[in-house]
Coordinates of C-alpha atoms in Angstrom, one line a residue:
M1 CA 1.4 -15.1 2.1
L2 CA 2.6 -12.4 4.4
Q3 CA 4.4 -9.6 2.6
I4 CA 6.5 -6.6 3.7
S5 CA 6.4 -3.3 1.7
P6 CA 8.7 -0.7 3.1
S7 CA 7.7 2.9 2.3
I8 CA 10.4 4.9 0.7
L9 CA 8.7 8.0 2.2
S10 CA 10.9 7.4 5.2
A11 CA 14.1 6.8 3.0
D12 CA 16.8 9.3 2.1
F13 CA 15.5 10.9 -1.0
A14 CA 19.0 12.0 -2.1
N15 CA 20.1 8.3 -2.2
L16 CA 17.1 6.3 -3.3
E17 CA 19.1 3.7 -5.3
S18 CA 21.2 2.8 -2.3
E19 CA 18.1 3.0 0.0
L20 CA 16.3 0.4 -2.2
S21 CA 19.3 -1.9 -2.0
R22 CA 18.9 -1.8 1.8
I23 CA 15.4 -3.4 1.5
S24 CA 16.2 -5.9 -1.3
G25 CA 14.9 -8.7 0.9
A26 CA 11.4 -7.1 1.1
D27 CA 8.5 -8.1 -1.1
W28 CA 7.8 -4.6 -2.5
A29 CA 9.0 -1.0 -2.4
H30 CA 6.1 1.1 -1.4
V31 CA 6.1 4.4 -3.3
D32 CA 3.9 7.2 -1.9
V33 CA 2.8 9.5 -4.7
M34 CA 1.3 12.7 -3.3
D35 CA 0.1 15.7 -5.3
G36 CA -0.4 18.4 -2.7
H37 CA -4.1 18.5 -3.5
F38 CA -5.7 15.2 -2.4
V39 CA -3.3 15.3 0.5
P40 CA -1.4 18.4 1.8
N41 CA 2.0 16.9 1.1
L42 CA 3.9 16.8 -2.2
T43 CA 6.3 14.0 -2.9
I44 CA 7.2 12.3 -6.3
G45 CA 5.6 11.6 -9.6
L46 CA 5.9 9.7 -12.8
P47 CA 9.6 10.5 -13.8
V48 CA 10.8 9.3 -10.4
V49 CA 8.8 6.1 -10.6
E50 CA 10.3 5.5 -14.0
A51 CA 13.8 6.0 -12.5
L52 CA 13.1 3.8 -9.5
K53 CA 11.9 1.0 -11.8
R54 CA 15.3 1.0 -13.5
V55 CA 17.3 0.5 -10.3
S56 CA 14.9 -1.3 -7.8
P57 CA 15.7 -4.9 -6.9
I58 CA 12.1 -5.5 -5.9
P59 CA 8.7 -4.5 -7.6
L60 CA 7.2 -1.1 -7.0
D61 CA 4.0 -0.8 -5.0
C62 CA 2.7 2.7 -6.0
H63 CA 0.2 4.3 -3.6
L64 CA -1.5 7.3 -5.4
M65 CA -2.7 9.9 -3.0
I66 CA -3.7 12.2 -5.8
E67 CA -6.7 13.8 -7.5
D68 CA -8.0 12.4 -10.7
P69 CA -6.6 8.8 -10.4
D70 CA -8.9 7.8 -13.3
R71 CA -6.6 9.8 -15.6
W72 CA -3.2 9.1 -13.9
A73 CA -3.3 5.6 -12.4
P74 CA -2.8 3.7 -15.6
Q75 CA 0.2 5.8 -16.4
Y76 CA 1.9 4.7 -13.2
A77 CA 1.4 1.1 -14.3
E78 CA 3.0 1.9 -17.6
A79 CA 5.8 3.8 -15.8
G80 CA 6.8 0.6 -13.9
G81 CA 4.5 0.2 -11.0
A82 CA 3.9 -3.5 -10.5
S83 CA 0.9 -2.7 -8.2
V84 CA -1.0 0.6 -8.4
T85 CA -3.4 1.7 -5.6
F86 CA -5.8 4.6 -6.0
H87 CA -8.0 6.2 -3.4
I88 CA -11.6 5.4 -3.7
E89 CA -12.5 8.9 -2.4
A90 CA -10.8 10.5 -5.4
A91 CA -11.9 8.1 -8.2
T92 CA -15.0 8.9 -10.3
D93 CA -15.1 5.5 -12.1
P94 CA -13.2 3.1 -9.9
V95 CA -14.2 0.0 -12.0
A96 CA -12.8 1.5 -15.2
T97 CA -9.7 2.7 -13.4
A98 CA -9.0 -0.7 -11.9
R99 CA -9.5 -2.4 -15.3
A100 CA -7.2 0.2 -16.9
I101 CA -4.4 -0.5 -14.4
R102 CA -4.7 -4.2 -15.0
A103 CA -4.8 -3.7 -18.8
A104 CA -1.5 -1.9 -18.4
G105 CA 0.0 -5.0 -16.8
A106 CA -0.1 -4.1 -13.1
R107 CA -2.0 -5.3 -10.0
A108 CA -4.9 -2.9 -9.2
A109 CA -5.9 -1.8 -5.7
F110 CA -8.1 0.7 -4.0
A111 CA -7.5 2.5 -0.7
V112 CA -9.9 3.8 2.0
K113 CA -9.0 6.5 4.4
P114 CA -9.7 6.0 8.1
G115 CA -13.0 8.0 7.9
T116 CA -14.2 6.2 4.8
P117 CA -16.5 3.1 5.4
F118 CA -15.7 0.0 3.4
A119 CA -19.2 -1.4 3.0
P120 CA -20.3 0.9 0.1
Y121 CA -17.4 -0.4 -2.0
A122 CA -17.5 -4.1 -1.0
D123 CA -18.6 -5.1 -4.5
L124 CA -15.4 -3.5 -6.0
V125 CA -13.4 -6.3 -4.4
R126 CA -14.1 -8.4 -7.5
E127 CA -12.4 -5.8 -9.7
V128 CA -9.1 -5.5 -7.8
D129 CA -6.1 -7.5 -6.5
M130 CA -5.7 -5.7 -3.2
V131 CA -7.6 -3.4 -0.8
L132 CA -5.5 -0.9 1.3
V133 CA -7.0 0.1 4.7
M134 CA -5.2 3.2 5.9
T135 CA -4.2 3.0 9.5
V136 CA -3.3 6.7 9.6
E137 CA -4.6 9.8 7.7
P138 CA -2.8 9.8 4.4
G139 CA -0.3 12.5 3.7
F140 CA 2.7 12.3 6.1
G141 CA 5.0 9.6 7.4
G142 CA 5.7 8.8 11.0
Q143 CA 2.1 9.1 12.3
S144 CA 0.7 7.0 15.1
F145 CA -1.1 3.7 14.3
M146 CA -4.9 3.8 14.5
A147 CA -6.0 0.5 16.1
D148 CA -9.7 1.5 15.6
Q149 CA -9.2 0.6 11.9
M150 CA -8.8 -3.1 12.7
P151 CA -12.5 -3.9 12.5
K152 CA -12.5 -2.5 9.0
V153 CA -9.6 -4.8 8.1
T154 CA -11.7 -7.8 9.3
E155 CA -14.7 -6.5 7.3
V156 CA -12.6 -6.5 4.2
R157 CA -11.2 -10.0 4.9
E158 CA -14.8 -11.2 5.3
A159 CA -15.9 -9.7 2.0
V160 CA -12.9 -11.3 0.3
R161 CA -13.8 -14.6 1.8
Q162 CA -17.4 -14.4 0.6
L163 CA -16.4 -13.5 -2.9
G164 CA -13.6 -16.0 -3.2
G165 CA -10.5 -15.2 -5.2
E166 CA -7.1 -14.0 -4.2
V167 CA -7.3 -10.4 -3.0
W168 CA -4.7 -9.1 -0.6
I169 CA -5.4 -6.8 2.2
Q170 CA -2.8 -4.1 2.9
V171 CA -2.4 -1.8 5.9
D172 CA -0.4 1.4 5.8
G173 CA 0.5 3.7 8.7
G174 CA 2.2 3.3 12.0
V175 CA 3.0 -0.4 11.3
S176 CA 5.8 -1.5 13.5
E177 CA 7.1 -4.4 15.7
S178 CA 4.4 -3.4 18.3
T179 CA 1.5 -3.1 15.9
I180 CA 2.0 -5.7 13.1
G181 CA 0.5 -8.5 15.2
Q182 CA -2.8 -6.8 15.5
C183 CA -2.9 -6.2 11.8
V184 CA -2.3 -9.9 11.1
E185 CA -4.9 -11.0 13.5
A186 CA -7.5 -8.7 12.0
G187 CA -6.8 -10.2 8.5
A188 CA -4.2 -8.1 6.8
D189 CA -1.4 -9.8 4.8
V190 CA 0.6 -7.0 3.2
F191 CA 2.3 -4.5 5.6
V192 CA 3.6 -1.1 4.7
A193 CA 6.3 0.1 7.1
G194 CA 8.2 3.3 6.7
S195 CA 10.1 4.7 9.7
A196 CA 10.0 1.2 11.3
V197 CA 12.3 -0.1 8.5
F198 CA 14.3 2.9 7.3
G199 CA 14.8 4.2 10.8
A200 CA 16.6 1.0 11.7
D201 CA 20.4 0.7 11.5
D202 CA 20.0 -2.5 9.4
A203 CA 16.8 -2.1 7.3
G204 CA 17.2 -5.6 5.9
N205 CA 17.2 -7.2 9.3
Q206 CA 14.2 -5.1 10.3
V207 CA 12.3 -6.4 7.2
A208 CA 13.1 -10.0 8.3
R209 CA 12.1 -9.2 11.9
L210 CA 8.7 -7.8 10.9
R211 CA 8.0 -10.8 8.6
D212 CA 8.9 -13.1 11.5
L213 CA 6.6 -11.2 13.9
A214 CA 3.8 -11.4 11.3
R215 CA 4.2 -15.1 10.9
Q216 CA 4.0 -15.6 14.7
H217 CA 0.5 -14.0 14.7
A218 CA -0.8 -15.7 11.6
H219 CA -3.7 -18.1 11.8
P220 CA -2.5 -21.7 11.1

């Protein structure tokens, strides 16, 4: 199942409720939580996630670019994140953190930055519901897509195939009409798009357009 998760990092922060209504046809609303430590940018935290949960027409996909996710990630599940992704580079006990997220009722995921190899963490696939392969350096929206991350997506897809089970593979960064096909062909099935959606006059149409393009590249 191919899914579109528009990133509200590219939305109008003064009007988040109306911005969410623009993407009501998407599968998820991707919420970038940045702490100014793990990444240089500072965005939103738990109170905003709780507020978004009250008004969002679609489930929240929380991407935690923060230090100490072992402590904080389960709280984002409790605050209303239907999926909570932590960075493997920041976690000290990723197995316990993934299990705590799931225990709080959310889907658990871990993310790898462009410079982080996937192989050392392949066994963790059995503990999560999704793996996020970053296709830009985390921290800012509007960056250029890194096509050199596609072999890593394929590597994750192969690990998922070997282990069996239903684990999604998400890509985040520079995903647009011109890059989504490569992501599908490499093995991704959840696509985070920020400026490509919210920069469009009709965000809803753009979500549908990206989904159609993804389907055109999907393996039968």
